[in-house]
Tab-separated table of N, CA and C in Angstrom:
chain	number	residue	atom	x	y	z
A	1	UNK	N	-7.856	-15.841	4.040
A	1	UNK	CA	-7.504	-14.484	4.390
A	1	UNK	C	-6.030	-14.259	4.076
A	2	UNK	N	-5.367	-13.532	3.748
A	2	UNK	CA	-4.454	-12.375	3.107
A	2	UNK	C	-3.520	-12.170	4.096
A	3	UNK	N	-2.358	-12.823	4.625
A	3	UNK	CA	-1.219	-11.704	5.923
A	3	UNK	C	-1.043	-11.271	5.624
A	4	UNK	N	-0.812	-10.126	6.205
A	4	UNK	CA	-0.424	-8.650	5.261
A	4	UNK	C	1.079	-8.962	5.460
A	5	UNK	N	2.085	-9.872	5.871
A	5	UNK	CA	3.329	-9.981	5.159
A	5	UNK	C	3.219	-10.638	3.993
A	6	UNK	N	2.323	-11.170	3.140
A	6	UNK	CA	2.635	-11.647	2.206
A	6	UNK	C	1.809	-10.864	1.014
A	7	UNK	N	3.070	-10.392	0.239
A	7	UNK	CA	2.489	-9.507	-0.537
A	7	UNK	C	1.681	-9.992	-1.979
A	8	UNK	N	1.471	-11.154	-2.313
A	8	UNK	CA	0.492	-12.137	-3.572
A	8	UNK	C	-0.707	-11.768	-3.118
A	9	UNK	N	-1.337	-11.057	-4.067
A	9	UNK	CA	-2.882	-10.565	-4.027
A	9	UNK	C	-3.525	-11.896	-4.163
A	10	UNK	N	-4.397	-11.938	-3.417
A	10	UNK	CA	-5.729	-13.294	-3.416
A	10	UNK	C	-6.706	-12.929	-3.031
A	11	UNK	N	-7.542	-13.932	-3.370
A	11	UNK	CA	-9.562	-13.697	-3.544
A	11	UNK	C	-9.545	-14.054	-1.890
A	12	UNK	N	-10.434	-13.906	-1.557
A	12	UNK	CA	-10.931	-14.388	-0.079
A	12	UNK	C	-10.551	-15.527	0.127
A	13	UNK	N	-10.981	-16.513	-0.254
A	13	UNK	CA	-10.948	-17.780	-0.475
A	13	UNK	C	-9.439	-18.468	-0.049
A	14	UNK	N	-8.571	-17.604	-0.691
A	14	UNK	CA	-7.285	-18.110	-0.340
A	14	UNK	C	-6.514	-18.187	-1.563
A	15	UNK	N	-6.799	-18.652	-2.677
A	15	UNK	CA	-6.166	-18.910	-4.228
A	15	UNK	C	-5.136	-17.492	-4.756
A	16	UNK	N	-4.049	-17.561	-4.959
A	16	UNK	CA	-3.797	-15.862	-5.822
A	16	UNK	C	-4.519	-15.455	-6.889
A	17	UNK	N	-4.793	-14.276	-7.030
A	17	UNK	CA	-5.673	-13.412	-7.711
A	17	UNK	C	-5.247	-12.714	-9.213
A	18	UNK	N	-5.600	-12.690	-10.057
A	18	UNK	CA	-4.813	-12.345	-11.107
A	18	UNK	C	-4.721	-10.812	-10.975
A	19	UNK	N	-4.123	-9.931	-10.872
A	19	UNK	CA	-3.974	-8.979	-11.330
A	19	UNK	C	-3.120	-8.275	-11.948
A	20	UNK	N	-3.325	-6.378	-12.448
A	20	UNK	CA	-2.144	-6.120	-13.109
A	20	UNK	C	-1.426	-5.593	-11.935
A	21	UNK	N	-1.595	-4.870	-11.002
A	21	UNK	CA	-1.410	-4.264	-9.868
A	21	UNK	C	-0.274	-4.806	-8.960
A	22	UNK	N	1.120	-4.854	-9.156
A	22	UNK	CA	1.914	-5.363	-8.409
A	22	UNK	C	2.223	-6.547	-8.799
A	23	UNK	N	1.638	-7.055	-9.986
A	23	UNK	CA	2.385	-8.080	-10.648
A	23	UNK	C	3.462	-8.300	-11.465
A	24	UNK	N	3.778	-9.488	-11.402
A	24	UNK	CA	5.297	-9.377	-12.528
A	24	UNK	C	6.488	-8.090	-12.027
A	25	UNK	N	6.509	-8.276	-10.526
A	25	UNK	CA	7.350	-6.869	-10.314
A	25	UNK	C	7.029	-5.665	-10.670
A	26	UNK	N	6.116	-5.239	-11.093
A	26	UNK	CA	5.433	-4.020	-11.761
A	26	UNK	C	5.107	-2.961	-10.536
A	27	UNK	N	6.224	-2.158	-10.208
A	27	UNK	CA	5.510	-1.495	-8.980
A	27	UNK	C	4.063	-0.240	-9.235
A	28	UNK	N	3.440	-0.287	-7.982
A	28	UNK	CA	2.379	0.316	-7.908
A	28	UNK	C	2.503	2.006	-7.894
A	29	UNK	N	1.968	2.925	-9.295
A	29	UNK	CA	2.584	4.202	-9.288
A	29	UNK	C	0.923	5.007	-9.247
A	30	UNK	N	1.345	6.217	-8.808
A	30	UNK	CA	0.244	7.583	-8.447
A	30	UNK	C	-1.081	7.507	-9.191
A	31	UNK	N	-0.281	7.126	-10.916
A	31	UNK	CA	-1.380	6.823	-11.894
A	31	UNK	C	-2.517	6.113	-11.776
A	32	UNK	N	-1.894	5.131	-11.614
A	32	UNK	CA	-2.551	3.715	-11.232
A	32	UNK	C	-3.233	3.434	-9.911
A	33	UNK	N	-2.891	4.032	-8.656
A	33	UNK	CA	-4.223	4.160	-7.879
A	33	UNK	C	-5.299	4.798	-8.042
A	34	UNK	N	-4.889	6.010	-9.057
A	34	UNK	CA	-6.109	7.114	-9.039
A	34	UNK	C	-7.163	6.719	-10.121
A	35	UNK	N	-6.432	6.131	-11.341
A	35	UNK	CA	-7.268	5.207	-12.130
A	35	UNK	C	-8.506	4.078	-11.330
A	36	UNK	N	-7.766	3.105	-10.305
A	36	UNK	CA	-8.509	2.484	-9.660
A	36	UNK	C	-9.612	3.575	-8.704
A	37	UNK	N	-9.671	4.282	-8.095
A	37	UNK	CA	-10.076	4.859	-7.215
A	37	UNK	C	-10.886	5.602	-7.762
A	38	UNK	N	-10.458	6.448	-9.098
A	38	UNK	CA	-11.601	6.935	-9.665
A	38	UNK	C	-12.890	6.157	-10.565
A	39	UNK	N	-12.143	4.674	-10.596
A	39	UNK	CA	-13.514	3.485	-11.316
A	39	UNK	C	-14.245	3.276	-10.680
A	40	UNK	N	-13.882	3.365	-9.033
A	40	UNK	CA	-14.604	2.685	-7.912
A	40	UNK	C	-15.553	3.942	-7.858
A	41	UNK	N	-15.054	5.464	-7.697
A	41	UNK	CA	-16.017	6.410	-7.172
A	41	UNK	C	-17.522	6.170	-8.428
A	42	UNK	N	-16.837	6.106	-9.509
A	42	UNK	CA	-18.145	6.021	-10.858
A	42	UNK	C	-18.852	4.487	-10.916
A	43	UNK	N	-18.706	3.702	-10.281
A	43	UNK	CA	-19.065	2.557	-10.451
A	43	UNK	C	-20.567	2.183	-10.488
A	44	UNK	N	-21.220	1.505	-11.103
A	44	UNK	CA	-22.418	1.387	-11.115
A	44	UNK	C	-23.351	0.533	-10.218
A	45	UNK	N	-24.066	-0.066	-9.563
A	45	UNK	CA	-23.911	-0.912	-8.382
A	45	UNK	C	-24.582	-1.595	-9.005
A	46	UNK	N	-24.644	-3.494	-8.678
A	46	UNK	CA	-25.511	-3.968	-9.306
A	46	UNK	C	-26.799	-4.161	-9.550
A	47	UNK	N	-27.595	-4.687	-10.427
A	47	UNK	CA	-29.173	-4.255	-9.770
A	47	UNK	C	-29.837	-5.164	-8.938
A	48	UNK	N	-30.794	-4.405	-8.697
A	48	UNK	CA	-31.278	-4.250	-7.267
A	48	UNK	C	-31.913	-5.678	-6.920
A	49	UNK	N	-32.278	-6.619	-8.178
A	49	UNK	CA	-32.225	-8.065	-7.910
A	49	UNK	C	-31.323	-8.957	-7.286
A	50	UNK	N	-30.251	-8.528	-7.461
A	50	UNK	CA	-28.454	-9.265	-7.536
A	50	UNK	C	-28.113	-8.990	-5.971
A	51	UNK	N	-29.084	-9.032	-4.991
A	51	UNK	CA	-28.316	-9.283	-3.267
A	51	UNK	C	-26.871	-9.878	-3.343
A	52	UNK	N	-27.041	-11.103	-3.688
A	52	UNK	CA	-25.841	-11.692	-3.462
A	52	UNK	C	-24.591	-11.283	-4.164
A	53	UNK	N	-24.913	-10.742	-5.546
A	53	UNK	CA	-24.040	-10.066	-6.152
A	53	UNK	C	-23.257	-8.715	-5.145
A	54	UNK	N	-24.306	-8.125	-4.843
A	54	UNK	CA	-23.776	-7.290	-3.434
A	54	UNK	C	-23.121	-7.846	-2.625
A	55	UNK	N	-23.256	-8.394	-1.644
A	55	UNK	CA	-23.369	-9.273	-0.707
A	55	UNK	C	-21.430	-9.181	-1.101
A	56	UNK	N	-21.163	-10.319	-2.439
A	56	UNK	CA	-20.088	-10.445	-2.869
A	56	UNK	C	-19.425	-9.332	-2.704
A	57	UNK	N	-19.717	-8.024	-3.780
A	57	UNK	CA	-18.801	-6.894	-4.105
A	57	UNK	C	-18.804	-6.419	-2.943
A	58	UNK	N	-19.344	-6.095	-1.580
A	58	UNK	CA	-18.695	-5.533	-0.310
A	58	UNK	C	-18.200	-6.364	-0.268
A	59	UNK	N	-18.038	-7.558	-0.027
A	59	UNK	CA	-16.577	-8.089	0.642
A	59	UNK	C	-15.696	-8.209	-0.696
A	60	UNK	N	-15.542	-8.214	-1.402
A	60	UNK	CA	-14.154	-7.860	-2.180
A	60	UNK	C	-13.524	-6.436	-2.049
A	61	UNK	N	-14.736	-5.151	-2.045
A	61	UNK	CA	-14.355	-3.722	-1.351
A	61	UNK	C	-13.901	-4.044	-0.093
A	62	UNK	N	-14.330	-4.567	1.193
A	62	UNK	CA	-13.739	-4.758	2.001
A	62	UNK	C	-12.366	-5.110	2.080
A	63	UNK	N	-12.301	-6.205	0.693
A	63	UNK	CA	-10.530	-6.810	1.359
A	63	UNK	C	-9.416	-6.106	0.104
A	64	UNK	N	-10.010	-4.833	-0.532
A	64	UNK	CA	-9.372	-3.977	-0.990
A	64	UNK	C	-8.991	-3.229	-0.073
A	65	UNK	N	-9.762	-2.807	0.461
A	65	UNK	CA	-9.729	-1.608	1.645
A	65	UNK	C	-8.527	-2.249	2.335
A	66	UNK	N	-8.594	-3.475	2.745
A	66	UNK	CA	-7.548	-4.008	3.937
A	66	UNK	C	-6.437	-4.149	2.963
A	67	UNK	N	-6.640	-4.346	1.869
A	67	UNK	CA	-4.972	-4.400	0.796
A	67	UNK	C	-4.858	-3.507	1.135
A	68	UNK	N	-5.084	-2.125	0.807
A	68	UNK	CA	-4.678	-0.665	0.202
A	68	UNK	C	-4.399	-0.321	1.534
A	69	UNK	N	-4.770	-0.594	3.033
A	69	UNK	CA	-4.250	-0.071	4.493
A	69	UNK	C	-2.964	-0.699	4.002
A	70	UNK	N	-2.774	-2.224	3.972
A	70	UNK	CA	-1.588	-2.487	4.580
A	70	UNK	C	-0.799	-2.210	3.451
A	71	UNK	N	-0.899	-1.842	2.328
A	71	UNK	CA	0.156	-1.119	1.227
A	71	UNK	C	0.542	0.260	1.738
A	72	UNK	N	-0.570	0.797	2.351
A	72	UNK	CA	-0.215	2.216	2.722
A	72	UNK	C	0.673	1.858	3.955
A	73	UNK	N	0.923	1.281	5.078
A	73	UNK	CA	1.443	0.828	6.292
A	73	UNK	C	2.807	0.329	5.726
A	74	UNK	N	3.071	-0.574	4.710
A	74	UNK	CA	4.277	-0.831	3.834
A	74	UNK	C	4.755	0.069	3.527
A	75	UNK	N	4.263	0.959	3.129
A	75	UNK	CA	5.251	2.164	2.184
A	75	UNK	C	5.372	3.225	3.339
A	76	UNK	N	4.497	3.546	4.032
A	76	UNK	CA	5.149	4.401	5.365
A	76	UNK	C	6.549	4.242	6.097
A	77	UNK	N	6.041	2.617	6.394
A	77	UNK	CA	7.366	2.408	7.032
A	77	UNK	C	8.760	1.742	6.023
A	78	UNK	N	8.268	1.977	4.615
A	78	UNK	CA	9.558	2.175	3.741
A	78	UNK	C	10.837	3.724	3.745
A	79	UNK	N	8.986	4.352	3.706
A	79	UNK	CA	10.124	6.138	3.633
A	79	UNK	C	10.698	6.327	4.793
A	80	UNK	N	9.767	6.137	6.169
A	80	UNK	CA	10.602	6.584	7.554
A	80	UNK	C	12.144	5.784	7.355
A	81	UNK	N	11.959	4.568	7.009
A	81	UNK	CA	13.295	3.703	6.691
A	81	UNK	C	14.692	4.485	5.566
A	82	UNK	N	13.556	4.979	4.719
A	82	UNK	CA	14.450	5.599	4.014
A	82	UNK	C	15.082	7.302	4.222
A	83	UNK	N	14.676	7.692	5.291
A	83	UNK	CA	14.226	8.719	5.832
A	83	UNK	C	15.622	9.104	6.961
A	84	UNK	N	15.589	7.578	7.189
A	84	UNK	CA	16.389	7.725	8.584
A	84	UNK	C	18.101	7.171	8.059
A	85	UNK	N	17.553	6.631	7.130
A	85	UNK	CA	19.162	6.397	6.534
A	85	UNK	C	20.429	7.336	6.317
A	86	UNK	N	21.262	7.111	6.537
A	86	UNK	CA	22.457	8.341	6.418
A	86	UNK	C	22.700	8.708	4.851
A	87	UNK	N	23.324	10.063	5.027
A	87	UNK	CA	23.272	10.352	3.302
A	87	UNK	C	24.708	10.103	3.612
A	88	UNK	N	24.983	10.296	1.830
A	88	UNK	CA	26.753	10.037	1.812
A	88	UNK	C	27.124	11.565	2.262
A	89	UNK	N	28.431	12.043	2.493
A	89	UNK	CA	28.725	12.919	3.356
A	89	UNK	C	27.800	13.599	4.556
A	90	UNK	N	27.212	12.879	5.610
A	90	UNK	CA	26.725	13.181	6.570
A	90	UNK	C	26.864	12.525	7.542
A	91	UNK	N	26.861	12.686	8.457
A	91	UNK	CA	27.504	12.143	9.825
A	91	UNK	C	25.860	10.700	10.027
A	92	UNK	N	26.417	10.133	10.589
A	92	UNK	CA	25.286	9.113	11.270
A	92	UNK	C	25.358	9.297	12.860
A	93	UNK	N	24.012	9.325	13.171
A	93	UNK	CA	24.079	9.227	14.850
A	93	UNK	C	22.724	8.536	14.962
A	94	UNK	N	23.785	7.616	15.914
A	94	UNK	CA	23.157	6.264	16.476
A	94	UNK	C	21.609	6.884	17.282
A	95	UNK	N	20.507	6.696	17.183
A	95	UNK	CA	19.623	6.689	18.266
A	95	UNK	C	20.204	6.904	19.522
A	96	UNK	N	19.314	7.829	20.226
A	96	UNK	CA	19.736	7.876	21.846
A	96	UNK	C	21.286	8.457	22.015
A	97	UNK	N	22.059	8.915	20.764
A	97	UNK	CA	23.316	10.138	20.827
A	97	UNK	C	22.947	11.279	20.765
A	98	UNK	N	23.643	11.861	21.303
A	98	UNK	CA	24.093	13.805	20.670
A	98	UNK	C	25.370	13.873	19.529
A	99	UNK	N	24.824	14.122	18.685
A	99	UNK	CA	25.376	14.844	17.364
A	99	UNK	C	26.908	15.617	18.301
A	100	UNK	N	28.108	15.272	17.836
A	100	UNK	CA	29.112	16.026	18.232
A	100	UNK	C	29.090	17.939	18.156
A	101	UNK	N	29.371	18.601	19.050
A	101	UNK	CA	29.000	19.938	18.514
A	101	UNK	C	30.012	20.543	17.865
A	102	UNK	N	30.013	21.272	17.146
A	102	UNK	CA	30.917	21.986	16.616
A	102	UNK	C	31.141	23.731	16.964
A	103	UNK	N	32.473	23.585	17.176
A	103	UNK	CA	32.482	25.354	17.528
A	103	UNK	C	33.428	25.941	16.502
A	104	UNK	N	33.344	27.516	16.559
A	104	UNK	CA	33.898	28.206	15.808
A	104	UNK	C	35.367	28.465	15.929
């Protein structure tokens, strides 16, 4: 199983996983989920002999699903991070202050 602090894509099993998706530093862009997401919506399922073939592809959908939460949970708490950062010419206030007021 996968901690979601460690960001090396792997098979169930445990081994890393080859992919293009966040490899080689390659960050993950708009394109490129919707590409994935739209292969998955058209996908063909296997036939109806192939149980185990099933069996397999839900749990690899499954531990996509749990990648793509905790990528989405990563990048949330990237922007709030980036969100909360001070700009250059703007005042910073500490949590739990009042902003100095200004009068005319």
């Amino acid at each position: 199983m996968t901690r979601t602090s460690d960001p090396t894509p792997r098979t169930p099993d445990g081994p890393p996983a080859s992919s293009s998706f966040g490899v080689d530093g390659a960050a993950l862009r708009p394109p490129d989920v919707r590409a994935m997401r739209e292969r998955l919506a058209g996908m063909i399922l296997p036939g109806a002999s192939d149980t185990a073939g099933w069996v397999d592809l839900l749990g690899e959908l499954e531990a996509l699903k749990n990648t793509a939460t905790a990528a989405q949970a990563r990048l949330a708490v990237a922007l709030e991070s980036r969100r909360r950062r001070p700009r250059p010419n703007e005042g910073h206030v500490p949590t739990g202050e009042a902003a100095p007021c200004r009068t005319r």
